[in-house]
Short mmCIF file of C-alpha atoms and ligand atoms in Angstrom, two decimals:
data_model
loop_
_atom_site.label_atom_id
_atom_site.label_comp_id
_atom_site.label_asym_id
_atom_site.label_seq_id
_atom_site.Cartn_x
_atom_site.Cartn_y
_atom_site.Cartn_z
CA UNK A 27 118.13 113.21 128.27
CA UNK A 28 119.01 110.35 125.51
CA UNK A 29 116.09 109.36 124.21
CA UNK A 30 114.09 112.88 123.53
CA UNK A 31 113.05 114.16 120.47
CA UNK A 32 113.68 117.46 121.04
CA UNK A 33 110.51 119.51 118.78
CA UNK A 34 112.26 122.57 119.83
CA UNK A 35 114.90 122.21 118.38
CA UNK A 36 114.07 121.02 114.55
CA UNK A 37 111.29 123.57 114.52
CA UNK A 38 113.65 126.19 115.20
CA UNK A 39 115.71 124.59 112.24
CA UNK A 40 112.28 124.82 110.59
CA UNK A 41 112.15 128.38 111.02
CA UNK A 42 115.71 129.40 110.75
CA UNK A 43 115.14 127.84 107.02
CA UNK A 44 112.31 129.91 106.07
CA UNK A 45 113.81 132.48 107.91
CA UNK A 46 116.59 132.36 104.72
CA UNK A 47 113.53 131.83 102.31
CA UNK A 48 111.13 135.16 103.58
CA UNK A 49 114.68 137.02 103.69
CA UNK A 50 115.37 136.13 99.51
CA UNK A 51 112.43 137.83 98.02
CA UNK A 52 113.84 140.34 98.95
CA UNK A 53 111.63 144.06 96.95
CA UNK A 54 108.44 141.15 96.62
CA UNK A 55 105.22 141.21 99.12
CA UNK A 56 105.53 139.70 102.20
CA UNK A 57 103.71 136.24 102.56
CA UNK A 58 100.90 137.28 105.23
CA UNK A 59 98.64 135.66 107.58
CA UNK A 60 95.72 136.25 109.48
CA UNK A 61 95.19 134.81 112.85
CA UNK A 62 91.46 135.16 113.53
CA UNK A 63 90.37 134.25 117.46
CA UNK A 64 86.58 133.86 118.73
CA UNK A 65 87.16 134.92 122.79
CA UNK A 66 88.35 135.22 125.08
CA UNK A 67 90.23 131.33 125.41
CA UNK A 68 92.84 130.38 127.66
CA UNK A 69 94.32 128.52 125.87
CA UNK A 70 93.88 129.70 122.84
CA UNK A 71 94.82 133.30 123.98
CA UNK A 72 98.73 130.87 124.93
CA UNK A 73 99.04 129.42 121.17
CA UNK A 74 98.37 132.51 119.00
CA UNK A 75 100.73 134.21 121.78
CA UNK A 76 103.48 131.52 119.70
CA UNK A 77 102.41 131.82 116.38
CA UNK A 78 102.32 135.22 115.89
CA UNK A 79 106.09 135.69 117.71
CA UNK A 80 106.99 132.44 115.37
CA UNK A 81 105.36 134.77 112.40
CA UNK A 82 107.77 137.90 113.45
CA UNK A 83 110.42 135.81 113.46
CA UNK A 84 110.44 134.95 110.52
CA UNK A 85 109.39 138.07 108.60
CA UNK A 86 106.74 137.54 107.12
CA UNK A 87 103.23 139.24 107.67
CA UNK A 88 100.74 138.91 110.39
CA UNK A 89 96.87 140.34 111.17
CA UNK A 90 95.56 139.15 114.36
CA UNK A 91 91.50 139.50 114.95
CA UNK A 92 90.25 139.06 118.21
CA UNK A 93 86.43 139.36 117.88
CA UNK A 94 83.55 139.31 119.72
CA UNK A 95 82.57 136.48 122.25
CA UNK A 96 78.96 136.65 120.77
CA UNK A 97 79.73 137.89 116.73
CA UNK A 98 77.32 135.79 115.05
CA UNK A 99 78.19 133.13 112.42
CA UNK A 100 76.78 134.66 109.60
CA UNK A 101 78.56 137.98 110.41
CA UNK A 102 82.84 135.45 111.01
CA UNK A 103 81.74 134.64 108.06
CA UNK A 104 81.25 137.48 106.42
CA UNK A 105 85.18 138.90 107.62
CA UNK A 106 86.60 135.45 106.51
CA UNK A 107 84.68 136.12 102.35
CA UNK A 108 86.01 139.61 102.66
CA UNK A 109 89.79 137.46 103.42
CA UNK A 110 89.43 135.65 100.94
CA UNK A 111 88.68 138.00 97.93
CA UNK A 112 92.13 139.54 99.53
CA UNK A 113 94.52 139.63 96.90
CA UNK A 114 97.76 140.03 99.71
CA UNK A 115 96.31 137.96 102.36
CA UNK A 116 98.13 134.53 102.02
CA UNK A 117 97.25 131.93 105.04
CA UNK A 118 94.01 132.31 106.97
CA UNK A 119 93.54 130.67 110.11
CA UNK A 120 90.15 130.59 112.82
CA UNK A 121 91.92 128.82 115.91
CA UNK A 122 89.54 127.02 118.23
CA UNK A 123 87.78 126.10 119.07
CA UNK A 124 85.06 128.55 118.39
CA UNK A 125 81.85 129.03 120.44
CA UNK A 126 78.80 126.94 120.61
CA UNK A 127 76.55 129.26 118.41
CA UNK A 128 79.44 128.52 116.00
CA UNK A 129 80.26 125.56 113.62
CA UNK A 130 83.43 124.85 113.27
CA UNK A 131 82.87 122.37 109.63
CA UNK A 132 81.35 125.44 108.31
CA UNK A 133 83.81 128.52 108.68
CA UNK A 134 86.81 126.11 107.44
CA UNK A 135 84.69 125.16 104.96
CA UNK A 136 84.04 128.32 104.07
CA UNK A 137 87.71 129.45 104.57
CA UNK A 138 89.47 129.02 101.08
CA UNK A 139 90.98 126.29 100.21
CA UNK A 140 93.54 128.63 98.67
CA UNK A 141 94.18 130.42 102.11
CA UNK A 142 93.55 127.78 104.51
CA UNK A 143 97.21 127.78 106.49
CA UNK A 144 95.94 125.16 108.87
CA UNK A 145 94.63 121.94 106.07
CA UNK A 146 90.82 121.40 107.82
CA UNK A 147 88.63 122.59 104.82
CA UNK A 148 87.44 119.43 102.97
CA UNK A 149 88.99 120.14 99.14
CA UNK A 150 92.13 119.89 101.09
CA UNK A 151 92.13 117.02 103.41
CA UNK A 152 90.25 115.21 100.16
CA UNK A 153 92.89 116.29 98.93
CA UNK A 154 95.49 115.48 101.98
CA UNK A 155 93.74 111.99 102.17
CA UNK A 156 94.17 111.26 97.98
CA UNK A 157 98.02 111.57 98.65
CA UNK A 158 97.83 115.04 96.03
CA UNK A 159 97.97 117.93 98.44
CA UNK A 160 100.75 120.12 99.39
CA UNK A 161 99.59 121.89 102.24
CA UNK A 162 98.42 118.98 105.59
CA UNK A 163 97.11 119.80 108.78
CA UNK A 164 99.94 121.26 110.51
CA UNK A 165 100.19 118.52 114.03
CA UNK A 166 100.05 115.28 112.11
CA UNK A 167 102.66 117.29 109.86
CA UNK A 168 104.93 118.44 112.10
CA UNK A 169 104.73 114.04 113.63
CA UNK A 170 105.56 112.76 110.32
CA UNK A 171 108.98 115.32 110.20
CA UNK A 172 109.91 114.71 113.72
CA UNK A 173 109.78 110.43 113.00
CA UNK A 174 112.09 111.27 109.79
CA UNK A 175 114.03 113.85 111.73
CA UNK A 176 115.20 110.65 113.92
CA UNK A 177 114.76 107.89 111.49
CA UNK A 178 112.50 106.61 112.46
CA UNK A 179 111.12 103.98 109.37
CA UNK A 180 106.98 104.53 109.52
CA UNK A 181 106.87 102.10 105.89
CA UNK A 182 105.62 98.63 106.91
CA UNK A 183 105.18 99.66 110.75
CA UNK A 184 102.27 99.30 113.15
CA UNK A 185 100.83 102.50 114.17
CA UNK A 186 98.44 103.76 116.92
CA UNK A 187 96.80 106.25 117.22
CA UNK A 188 94.81 107.33 119.80
CA UNK A 189 92.24 110.24 119.50
CA UNK A 190 90.06 110.65 115.85
CA UNK A 191 89.61 114.18 115.84
CA UNK A 192 88.96 116.37 112.26
CA UNK A 193 92.22 118.28 113.00
CA UNK A 194 95.32 114.69 114.41
CA UNK A 195 93.51 111.78 114.80
CA UNK A 196 91.57 111.35 110.79
CA UNK A 197 94.05 113.05 108.96
CA UNK A 198 97.51 111.69 110.47
CA UNK A 199 95.99 108.23 110.43
CA UNK A 200 95.05 109.16 106.20
CA UNK A 201 98.86 110.64 105.63
CA UNK A 202 100.45 107.78 107.16
CA UNK A 203 98.54 104.86 105.34
CA UNK A 204 100.20 107.17 102.28
CA UNK A 205 103.74 105.98 104.18
CA UNK A 206 103.25 102.27 104.24
CA UNK A 207 101.72 102.26 108.07
CA UNK A 208 100.03 100.07 109.10
CA UNK A 209 97.45 102.59 111.24
CA UNK A 210 95.28 101.47 114.22
CA UNK A 211 92.78 104.54 115.41
CA UNK A 212 91.69 103.99 118.78
CA UNK A 213 88.62 105.84 120.08
CA UNK A 214 86.46 106.15 123.17
CA UNK A 215 84.82 103.39 122.68
CA UNK A 216 87.98 101.35 121.68
CA UNK A 217 87.93 98.16 123.97
CA UNK A 218 91.44 97.44 125.77
CA UNK A 219 93.07 100.15 124.37
CA UNK A 220 96.34 99.58 126.23
CA UNK A 221 96.36 96.00 125.00
CA UNK A 222 96.42 97.81 121.31
CA UNK A 223 98.92 99.76 122.17
CA UNK A 224 101.45 97.92 123.62
CA UNK A 225 101.78 96.08 120.42
CA UNK A 226 102.76 99.44 118.62
CA UNK A 227 106.13 100.50 116.42
CA UNK A 228 104.80 103.99 116.91
CA UNK A 229 102.28 105.09 119.17
CA UNK A 230 100.70 108.69 119.44
CA UNK A 231 98.36 109.59 121.78
CA UNK A 232 95.59 112.14 120.59
CA UNK A 233 93.10 111.99 122.90
CA UNK A 234 93.03 114.64 125.39
CA UNK A 235 93.61 113.50 128.36
CA UNK A 236 96.51 113.62 130.88
CA UNK A 237 98.10 110.26 132.37
CA UNK A 238 96.65 108.11 130.31
CA UNK A 239 99.55 106.50 128.64
CA UNK A 240 100.89 104.09 131.56
CA UNK A 241 102.76 101.55 131.06
CA UNK A 242 100.90 98.89 130.35
CA UNK A 243 100.27 100.26 126.87
CA UNK A 244 104.26 100.63 125.65
CA UNK A 245 107.03 98.29 124.79
CA UNK A 246 110.87 98.63 124.83
CA UNK A 247 110.88 99.34 120.81
CA UNK A 248 108.22 102.07 120.73
CA UNK A 249 108.44 105.71 119.90
CA UNK A 250 105.67 107.87 121.39
CA UNK A 251 104.63 110.97 120.23
CA UNK A 252 102.26 113.38 122.41
CA UNK A 253 99.86 115.11 121.10
CA UNK A 254 98.21 116.50 124.18
CA UNK A 255 98.10 119.93 125.94
CA UNK A 256 96.45 119.29 128.93
CA UNK A 257 96.27 121.56 131.86
CA UNK A 258 96.00 119.90 135.81
CA UNK A 259 95.79 122.06 138.15
CA UNK A 260 98.26 125.27 136.42
CA UNK A 261 100.56 122.93 134.52
CA UNK A 262 100.67 121.90 130.80
CA UNK A 263 100.97 118.57 130.72
CA UNK A 264 99.95 115.70 127.79
CA UNK A 265 98.64 112.44 127.48
CA UNK A 266 101.30 110.58 128.61
CA UNK A 267 102.58 109.61 131.96
CA UNK A 268 106.18 110.48 131.02
CA UNK A 269 107.79 109.68 134.68
CA UNK A 270 106.40 106.47 134.51
CA UNK A 271 107.29 105.55 131.03
CA UNK A 272 110.53 107.24 129.87
CA UNK A 273 112.82 104.81 130.69
CA UNK A 274 110.74 102.13 129.05
CA UNK A 275 110.94 102.91 125.59
CA UNK A 276 112.96 104.33 123.44
CA UNK A 277 112.00 107.37 121.80
CA UNK A 278 109.73 110.11 123.02
CA UNK A 279 108.59 113.90 122.67
CA UNK A 280 107.85 115.59 125.71
CA UNK A 281 105.22 118.20 126.48
CA UNK A 282 106.08 121.29 126.51
CA UNK A 283 108.69 121.08 124.24
CA UNK A 284 108.01 118.49 121.66
CA UNK A 285 105.01 118.81 118.86
CA UNK A 286 103.56 122.15 120.29
CA UNK A 287 106.48 123.51 118.33
CA UNK A 288 106.03 121.54 115.62
CA UNK A 289 102.59 122.86 114.57
CA UNK A 290 104.04 126.46 114.44
CA UNK A 291 107.04 126.38 111.72
CA UNK A 292 104.01 123.22 109.98
CA UNK A 293 101.79 125.96 110.29
CA UNK A 294 103.85 128.81 108.33
CA UNK A 295 106.13 125.95 105.70
CA UNK A 296 101.83 125.94 104.67
CA UNK A 297 101.26 130.30 104.32
CA UNK A 298 105.12 130.44 102.38
CA UNK A 299 103.00 127.49 99.99
CA UNK A 300 100.40 129.31 100.39
CA UNK A 301 102.01 132.54 99.54
CA UNK A 302 103.84 130.72 96.44
CA UNK A 303 100.53 129.70 94.88
CA UNK A 304 99.35 132.92 95.43
CA UNK A 305 101.87 135.10 93.85
N1 GUN B 28 93.40 125.05 118.40
C1 GUN B 28 94.00 123.24 118.31
N2 GUN B 28 95.23 123.28 117.81
C2 GUN B 28 94.59 124.66 116.62
C3 GUN B 28 95.08 123.92 115.30
O1 GUN B 28 96.11 123.26 114.67
N3 GUN B 28 94.49 125.38 114.89
C4 GUN B 28 93.73 125.52 115.20
N4 GUN B 28 93.07 126.68 113.98
N5 GUN B 28 93.00 125.38 115.82
C5 GUN B 28 93.32 124.50 116.73
#
């Protein structure tokens, strides 16, 4: 398929580059990530499995802590504090979503910015907004890398993002503004999102709503990035009605095989960067 942006292909290129860098470390201590999961969310199980597989593939070290659903926030924060103080840990992630009794904003602000592999700590996010960060939230960074890989012009382009989450929409909007794009961020209260989307050069859907983006949202010169990760009747799909839209746009990412693998590659790039700052 000619207009497909193959995130699996590019993520493999990035992972192989990381693997080479880790091989070159020879006798030095290897970079280490700690992945924390609270409870047994089925989607999280799947994402974590992919993350661990990629970590092993490139030769990093990984510790996976699966914690009881009922752990208190206080106990979770204590575990994170201990990891913050453990010199051989370079990156920490707490897989989201968390159970309702735990506040993810508090958790992400307790993970030290020096070990913030996800890029969700307020200090990291402040630096991302200012354009002074070396660490970026992985999904937004993966999206920008895909656009640059396919030579999609960001500077001066009209970008529409559907979704204002703290982990995709908000940081992505700031990163694109820093690259001189004109950015519109739509949310559930936006009036006539389809009309706004239709004028975009780049449409990024991160709404978490299957079949949201239909032919009314697109134009022939558009690049579509589908960040959706939805399960419909047991099938994994994005936010875009792919079959309806694919032939009516310039470039499009598939789900699966688009943004998802890029998120993992960019997460591990963050861990490597944190490692360099930590040794
Ligand atoms: N849940 C969905 N995406 C992510 C992510 O990038 N990091 C974490 N920690 N949890 C997530």
